[in-house]
Amino acid sequence: PLRAGLLAQIAVLPVAEAAEATSMDVEGEEKAPEKPTEILPEVSVYLSLLVINAFIGAEMLDQAQAACEALVTLLETLNRRTLDPLTSKAYFYLSLVHEKKGTLPSIRTLLLSAHRTACLHHDEMGQATLLNLLLRNLLSQNLVEQAYKLGVKLTNFPEKASNNQFCRYLYYTGRISALQLEYGDAYTKLLQSLRKAPQNTAAGFRRTVQKLMVIVQLLMGEVPERSTFNHKEYRAALAPYLVLTQAVRAGDLLRFNAAVAEHAAVFKADKTYTLVIRLSHNVIKTGLRRISVSYSRVSMEDICAKLHLDSPQSAEFVCAKAIRDGVIDAVIDHENGWMTSKELTNVYATNDPQRAFHKRINFCLNVHNEAVRAMVYPPVSYKKKADEKKDDEPTAEEIAKEIEEELAEEE
């Protein structure tokens, strides 16, 4: 039945050219019928994956979905550890087809059941793949809290999973942290994901991670380096984000709103629009910081005009919040309606250098810990051989005893 199903699926695929078959049989010689050989499940599943891949490449999504569902049903009846990598690939294709068709929520229960089965079978590759598929499924529906509980709070990522799956996991957890306002943690995970990603391939994945990293850096109050936008691989993809960065750096709210309105479709397609909207507060803070540095005393009407706010009352509220958050060091005179900036103090007398050093030390310690975890130690057999060699070598006491015996014989 499996062979017939494979042949039926292959027959549906579009064929560019039909090659003419040539017969090499000798005239008058009858060929004995060959006995059908049994196909191993691994071979048949692998061929099914090739057929599904061809369906997806030809945009035949209905046929691909039917083939994926039949393959998953077959894999549920087989209990072979050699099929674990192929099983994870089958669920990946099933999720990909449903994502292209816009029906991802319909397979969430199936993925959860498959993940539970993979955990019971100690299938680490299946656990990693299905966990990433579940996180992608939940994030596509903006179920951030459920994704956080599943991927960060309740589930530990398998240690022996492949590097590519770990990169995806870091990206999804970094995105979850960014949506939950934990920008420092999000930036660390995204940076780690970008560094662990393959450098010669996966250009689309690196561009996606870099886009989110730019937004997270801006939300942290930092400005990304210009070399990031000038990189040949990112230049076209990061063009809208460069305009956004320039507006945030200048503290111009009108320029920022114009950039968001112009590239709103790009931000929504990249699923960063929610984070981009949050940047409006950073634009106002940047503009207010520039004003406090430039003027020792400025009225609320002037602040309202420079920041393009609605009213002087809104400007007063923004100034009060910025002073409370430590963005600027100033005092508001409510009676006269102006803001007086305090004199700049010595930066080295504050805790800013300590925070900078603490950030760098944490980064170095994390790199060291990751390097230690990635170390590969020699198998136990080598240790046994080394111990045997040590046992064969004479000890210092044996050598001294032999020397004493030789001296006694000479005497």
Coordinates of C-alpha atoms in Angstrom, one line a residue:
P1 CA 0.0 0.0 0.0
L2 CA 2.8 2.4 0.8
R3 CA 4.5 1.8 -2.6
A4 CA 1.2 2.3 -4.4
G5 CA 0.7 5.5 -2.5
L6 CA 4.1 6.8 -3.3
L7 CA 3.7 6.0 -7.0
A8 CA 0.3 7.7 -7.0
Q9 CA 1.8 10.9 -5.4
I10 CA 4.7 10.9 -7.9
A11 CA 2.2 10.6 -10.8
V12 CA 0.5 13.8 -9.7
L13 CA 3.7 15.8 -9.8
P14 CA 4.2 18.1 -12.9
V15 CA 6.7 16.7 -15.4
A16 CA 8.7 19.0 -17.7
E17 CA 9.7 16.5 -20.4
A18 CA 8.9 12.8 -20.9
A19 CA 12.0 10.8 -21.7
E20 CA 11.7 8.0 -24.2
A21 CA 12.5 4.6 -22.8
T22 CA 14.9 2.5 -24.7
S23 CA 14.9 -1.3 -24.4
M24 CA 18.2 -3.3 -24.1
D25 CA 16.6 -6.7 -24.2
V26 CA 17.8 -9.3 -26.7
E27 CA 15.2 -10.4 -29.3
G28 CA 13.7 -13.7 -28.5
E29 CA 14.9 -13.7 -24.9
E30 CA 12.3 -13.6 -22.2
K31 CA 13.1 -11.9 -19.0
A32 CA 12.2 -13.6 -15.8
P33 CA 9.8 -11.6 -13.6
E34 CA 11.6 -10.0 -10.6
K35 CA 10.3 -10.6 -7.1
P36 CA 9.2 -7.4 -5.3
T37 CA 11.6 -6.6 -2.5
E38 CA 10.5 -5.3 0.8
I39 CA 11.2 -1.6 1.3
L40 CA 12.6 -0.5 4.6
P41 CA 10.4 2.1 6.5
E42 CA 13.3 4.5 6.5
V43 CA 13.6 4.4 2.8
S44 CA 9.9 4.8 2.2
V45 CA 9.6 7.7 4.6
Y46 CA 12.6 9.4 3.0
L47 CA 11.0 9.1 -0.5
S48 CA 7.7 10.4 0.9
L49 CA 9.6 13.5 2.2
L50 CA 11.1 14.0 -1.2
V51 CA 7.6 13.9 -2.8
I52 CA 6.2 16.4 -0.2
N53 CA 9.1 18.7 -0.9
A54 CA 8.3 18.6 -4.6
F55 CA 4.7 19.3 -3.9
I56 CA 5.6 22.4 -1.8
G57 CA 8.1 23.6 -4.4
A58 CA 5.3 23.4 -7.0
E59 CA 2.8 25.2 -4.8
M60 CA 0.5 22.2 -4.7
L61 CA -0.4 22.7 -1.1
D62 CA -3.5 20.5 -1.0
Q63 CA -1.6 17.5 -2.3
A64 CA 1.3 18.3 0.1
Q65 CA -1.1 18.5 3.1
A66 CA -2.7 15.2 2.2
A67 CA 0.8 13.5 1.8
C68 CA 2.0 15.0 5.1
E69 CA -1.1 13.8 7.0
A70 CA -0.7 10.3 5.6
L71 CA 3.0 10.2 6.4
V72 CA 2.4 11.4 10.0
T73 CA -0.3 8.8 10.4
L74 CA 2.1 6.1 9.2
L75 CA 4.9 7.3 11.5
E76 CA 2.6 7.1 14.5
T77 CA 2.2 3.4 13.9
L78 CA 6.0 2.8 13.7
N79 CA 8.2 2.7 16.8
R80 CA 11.7 2.8 15.4
R81 CA 14.4 5.1 16.8
T82 CA 16.1 5.3 13.4
L83 CA 13.0 7.2 12.2
D84 CA 13.3 10.0 14.7
P85 CA 15.1 12.5 12.4
L86 CA 12.7 11.8 9.6
T87 CA 9.7 12.1 11.9
S88 CA 10.8 15.6 13.0
K89 CA 11.2 16.6 9.3
A90 CA 7.7 15.3 8.6
Y91 CA 6.2 17.5 11.3
F92 CA 8.2 20.4 10.0
Y93 CA 6.7 20.0 6.5
L94 CA 3.3 19.6 7.9
S95 CA 3.6 22.9 9.9
L96 CA 5.1 24.6 6.8
V97 CA 2.1 23.6 4.6
H98 CA -0.4 24.8 7.2
E99 CA 1.5 28.1 7.6
K100 CA 1.3 28.7 3.9
K101 CA -2.4 27.9 3.9
G102 CA -3.0 30.1 7.0
T103 CA -4.3 27.2 9.1
L104 CA -1.6 26.9 11.8
P105 CA -3.9 26.8 14.8
S106 CA -5.6 23.6 13.6
I107 CA -2.5 21.5 14.2
R108 CA -1.5 22.9 17.6
T109 CA -3.1 19.9 19.4
L110 CA -1.3 17.5 17.1
L111 CA 2.1 19.2 17.7
L112 CA 1.6 19.1 21.5
S113 CA 0.8 15.4 21.4
A114 CA 3.8 14.7 19.2
H115 CA 6.1 16.8 21.6
R116 CA 4.8 14.8 24.6
T117 CA 5.6 11.5 22.7
A118 CA 9.1 12.7 21.8
C119 CA 9.8 13.6 25.5
L120 CA 8.6 10.1 26.5
H121 CA 10.8 8.5 23.9
H122 CA 13.8 10.7 24.8
D123 CA 13.9 11.9 21.2
E124 CA 15.9 15.1 21.6
M125 CA 15.8 16.0 17.9
G126 CA 12.1 15.7 17.9
Q127 CA 11.7 17.6 21.1
A128 CA 13.8 20.5 19.7
T129 CA 12.0 20.6 16.4
L130 CA 8.5 20.4 17.8
L131 CA 9.2 22.9 20.5
N132 CA 10.3 25.5 17.9
L133 CA 7.2 24.6 15.8
L134 CA 5.0 25.2 18.8
L135 CA 6.6 28.5 19.7
R136 CA 6.2 29.7 16.1
N137 CA 2.6 28.5 16.1
L138 CA 1.8 30.4 19.3
L139 CA 3.6 33.6 18.3
S140 CA 1.8 33.7 14.9
Q141 CA -1.4 34.1 16.9
N142 CA 0.2 36.6 19.3
L143 CA -0.2 34.2 22.3
V144 CA 2.9 35.6 24.0
E145 CA 2.1 34.5 27.5
Q146 CA 1.4 30.9 26.5
A147 CA 4.6 30.8 24.4
Y148 CA 6.6 32.1 27.4
K149 CA 5.2 29.4 29.7
L150 CA 5.9 26.7 27.1
G151 CA 9.3 27.7 25.8
V152 CA 10.9 29.4 28.7
K153 CA 9.2 28.7 32.0
L154 CA 8.2 25.0 31.8
T155 CA 10.3 23.4 29.1
N156 CA 14.1 23.0 28.9
F157 CA 15.6 22.9 25.5
P158 CA 17.5 19.6 24.8
E159 CA 21.3 20.0 25.2
K160 CA 22.1 17.6 22.4
A161 CA 19.9 19.3 19.8
S162 CA 21.3 20.5 16.5
N163 CA 22.9 24.0 16.3
N164 CA 20.2 25.2 13.8
Q165 CA 17.4 24.3 16.1
F166 CA 19.1 26.0 19.0
C167 CA 19.5 29.2 16.9
R168 CA 15.7 29.1 16.1
Y169 CA 15.0 28.6 19.8
L170 CA 17.1 31.6 20.8
Y171 CA 15.4 33.7 18.2
Y172 CA 11.9 32.8 19.4
T173 CA 12.7 33.3 23.1
G174 CA 14.4 36.6 22.3
R175 CA 11.3 37.7 20.5
I176 CA 9.2 36.7 23.5
S177 CA 11.4 38.6 25.8
A178 CA 11.2 41.7 23.6
L179 CA 7.4 41.6 23.6
Q180 CA 7.5 41.3 27.4
L181 CA 9.6 44.5 27.8
E182 CA 12.8 42.5 28.7
Y183 CA 15.0 44.2 26.1
G184 CA 18.3 43.3 27.7
D185 CA 17.6 39.6 27.8
A186 CA 16.1 39.8 24.3
Y187 CA 19.2 41.5 22.9
T188 CA 21.5 38.9 24.5
K189 CA 19.6 36.0 23.0
L190 CA 19.3 37.5 19.6
L191 CA 23.0 38.3 19.5
Q192 CA 23.8 34.7 20.5
S193 CA 21.4 33.4 17.8
L194 CA 23.0 35.6 15.1
R195 CA 26.5 34.4 16.1
K196 CA 25.6 30.7 16.2
A197 CA 23.7 30.8 12.9
P198 CA 25.5 29.4 9.8
Q199 CA 27.5 32.1 8.1
N200 CA 27.6 30.7 4.6
T201 CA 23.9 29.8 4.4
A202 CA 20.6 30.9 6.1
A203 CA 20.8 34.5 4.9
G204 CA 17.1 35.0 5.4
F205 CA 17.2 33.9 9.0
R206 CA 20.1 36.2 9.7
R207 CA 18.3 39.1 8.1
T208 CA 15.2 38.4 10.3
V209 CA 17.2 38.3 13.5
Q210 CA 19.1 41.5 12.5
K211 CA 15.8 43.4 12.0
L212 CA 14.6 42.5 15.4
M213 CA 18.0 43.3 16.9
V214 CA 17.8 46.8 15.5
I215 CA 14.4 47.5 17.1
V216 CA 15.5 46.0 20.4
Q217 CA 18.7 48.2 20.5
L218 CA 16.6 51.3 19.8
L219 CA 14.2 50.3 22.6
M220 CA 17.2 50.0 24.9
G221 CA 18.2 53.5 24.1
E222 CA 21.2 52.5 22.0
V223 CA 21.9 53.3 18.4
P224 CA 23.0 50.5 16.1
E225 CA 26.3 50.8 14.3
R226 CA 26.3 52.2 10.8
S227 CA 28.3 49.2 9.5
T228 CA 25.2 47.0 10.3
F229 CA 23.1 48.9 7.7
N230 CA 26.0 49.1 5.2
H231 CA 26.6 45.3 5.2
K232 CA 26.0 43.9 1.7
E233 CA 23.7 41.2 3.0
Y234 CA 21.5 43.5 5.0
R235 CA 21.5 46.8 3.0
A236 CA 18.3 46.3 1.1
A237 CA 16.4 44.5 3.9
L238 CA 17.4 47.1 6.6
A239 CA 16.7 50.2 4.5
P240 CA 13.3 51.0 6.3
Y241 CA 15.0 50.4 9.6
L242 CA 17.8 52.8 8.8
V243 CA 15.2 55.6 8.2
L244 CA 13.6 54.7 11.5
T245 CA 16.9 54.7 13.3
Q246 CA 17.8 58.2 11.9
A247 CA 14.5 59.5 13.1
V248 CA 14.9 58.1 16.6
R249 CA 18.5 59.4 16.8
A250 CA 17.4 62.9 15.8
G251 CA 14.5 62.9 18.3
D252 CA 12.1 64.2 15.5
L253 CA 8.6 62.9 16.2
L254 CA 7.2 64.1 12.8
R255 CA 10.0 62.3 10.9
F256 CA 9.4 59.2 13.0
N257 CA 5.7 59.2 12.3
A258 CA 6.3 59.7 8.6
A259 CA 8.8 56.8 8.5
V260 CA 6.3 54.5 10.3
A261 CA 3.5 55.5 8.0
E262 CA 5.6 55.0 4.9
H263 CA 7.0 51.5 5.8
A264 CA 4.1 50.2 7.9
A265 CA 3.5 47.3 5.4
V266 CA 7.1 46.2 5.8
F267 CA 7.0 46.3 9.6
K268 CA 3.8 44.3 9.7
A269 CA 5.2 41.7 7.3
D270 CA 8.3 41.4 9.5
K271 CA 6.0 41.3 12.6
T272 CA 7.9 44.1 14.3
Y273 CA 5.1 46.8 14.0
T274 CA 4.1 46.4 17.7
L275 CA 7.7 47.1 18.8
V276 CA 8.1 49.9 16.3
I277 CA 5.1 51.7 17.8
R278 CA 6.8 51.6 21.2
L279 CA 9.7 53.6 19.9
S280 CA 7.6 56.9 19.9
H281 CA 8.4 57.3 23.6
N282 CA 12.1 56.9 22.9
V283 CA 11.9 59.5 20.2
I284 CA 10.4 62.0 22.7
K285 CA 13.0 61.1 25.3
T286 CA 15.8 61.7 22.9
G287 CA 14.4 65.0 21.8
L288 CA 13.9 66.1 25.4
R289 CA 17.5 65.1 26.3
R290 CA 18.8 67.3 23.4
I291 CA 16.7 70.2 24.7
S292 CA 17.9 69.8 28.3
V293 CA 21.5 69.8 27.1
S294 CA 21.1 72.8 24.8
Y295 CA 19.1 75.1 27.2
S296 CA 19.5 75.8 30.8
R297 CA 15.9 77.0 31.0
V298 CA 13.1 76.4 28.5
S299 CA 9.4 77.0 28.7
M300 CA 6.8 74.3 28.2
E301 CA 5.4 76.0 25.1
D302 CA 8.8 75.8 23.4
I303 CA 9.2 72.1 24.4
C304 CA 5.7 71.5 23.0
A305 CA 6.6 73.2 19.7
K306 CA 10.0 71.4 19.4
L307 CA 8.7 67.9 20.2
H308 CA 5.4 68.5 18.2
L309 CA 3.2 67.6 21.2
D310 CA -0.4 68.3 21.6
S311 CA -0.3 70.9 24.5
P312 CA 2.0 72.4 27.1
Q313 CA 0.3 70.2 29.7
S314 CA 1.4 67.1 27.7
A315 CA 4.9 68.6 27.6
E316 CA 4.9 69.0 31.3
F317 CA 3.8 65.4 31.9
V318 CA 6.5 64.1 29.5
C319 CA 9.2 66.2 31.3
A320 CA 8.0 65.0 34.7
K321 CA 8.2 61.3 33.6
A322 CA 11.6 61.8 32.0
I323 CA 13.0 63.3 35.3
R324 CA 11.5 60.5 37.3
D325 CA 13.0 57.9 34.9
G326 CA 16.4 59.6 35.1
V327 CA 16.5 60.5 31.4
I328 CA 17.3 64.2 32.2
D329 CA 18.5 66.0 35.4
A330 CA 16.2 69.0 35.7
V331 CA 13.6 70.8 37.8
I332 CA 10.1 71.8 36.7
D333 CA 8.8 75.2 37.8
H334 CA 5.0 74.8 37.7
E335 CA 4.2 78.4 38.6
N336 CA 6.3 80.0 35.8
G337 CA 5.8 77.1 33.4
W338 CA 9.4 76.3 32.5
M339 CA 12.0 73.6 33.1
T340 CA 15.4 74.4 34.5
S341 CA 18.3 72.0 33.7
K342 CA 20.9 71.2 36.3
E343 CA 24.6 71.5 35.7
L344 CA 26.3 68.4 34.3
T345 CA 28.1 66.4 36.8
N346 CA 31.2 64.3 36.4
V347 CA 30.2 61.0 34.8
Y348 CA 32.9 59.1 36.6
A349 CA 31.3 60.1 39.9
T350 CA 28.1 58.2 39.0
N351 CA 27.4 54.5 38.6
D352 CA 27.4 54.6 34.8
P353 CA 31.0 53.2 34.4
Q354 CA 30.2 50.4 36.9
R355 CA 27.1 49.4 34.9
A356 CA 29.2 49.4 31.6
F357 CA 31.9 47.2 33.1
H358 CA 29.3 44.9 34.6
K359 CA 27.6 44.5 31.2
R360 CA 30.9 43.6 29.6
I361 CA 32.0 41.2 32.3
N362 CA 28.6 39.4 32.1
F363 CA 29.1 39.1 28.3
C364 CA 32.6 37.6 28.7
L365 CA 31.4 35.2 31.4
N366 CA 28.5 34.0 29.2
V367 CA 30.9 33.4 26.2
H368 CA 33.2 31.4 28.5
N369 CA 30.3 29.3 29.9
E370 CA 29.1 28.6 26.3
A371 CA 32.6 27.6 25.3
V372 CA 32.9 25.2 28.2
R373 CA 29.5 23.6 27.4
A374 CA 30.5 23.1 23.8
M375 CA 33.8 21.4 24.6
V376 CA 34.1 17.8 23.4
Y377 CA 35.9 15.5 25.8
P378 CA 37.7 12.2 24.7
P379 CA 35.8 9.0 25.1
V380 CA 36.4 6.7 28.1
S381 CA 38.3 4.2 25.9
Y382 CA 41.2 6.7 25.5
K383 CA 41.3 7.1 29.3
K384 CA 41.6 3.4 29.7
K385 CA 44.4 3.1 27.3
A386 CA 46.2 6.0 29.0
D387 CA 45.8 4.3 32.4
E388 CA 47.1 1.0 30.9
K389 CA 50.2 2.8 29.5
K390 CA 50.8 4.4 33.0
D391 CA 50.5 0.9 34.6
D392 CA 53.1 -0.5 32.1
E393 CA 55.6 2.3 32.9
P394 CA 57.9 1.5 35.9
T395 CA 57.5 3.7 39.0
A396 CA 60.2 5.6 40.7
E397 CA 60.3 3.0 43.6
E398 CA 60.7 0.1 41.1
I399 CA 63.6 1.9 39.4
A400 CA 65.3 2.6 42.7
K401 CA 64.9 -1.0 43.7
E402 CA 66.4 -2.3 40.4
I403 CA 69.4 0.0 40.9
E404 CA 70.0 -1.3 44.4
E405 CA 69.9 -4.9 43.2
E406 CA 72.4 -4.2 40.4
L407 CA 74.8 -2.5 43.0
A408 CA 74.4 -5.5 45.3
E409 CA 75.3 -7.9 42.5
E410 CA 78.4 -5.9 41.5
E411 CA 79.6 -6.0 45.1

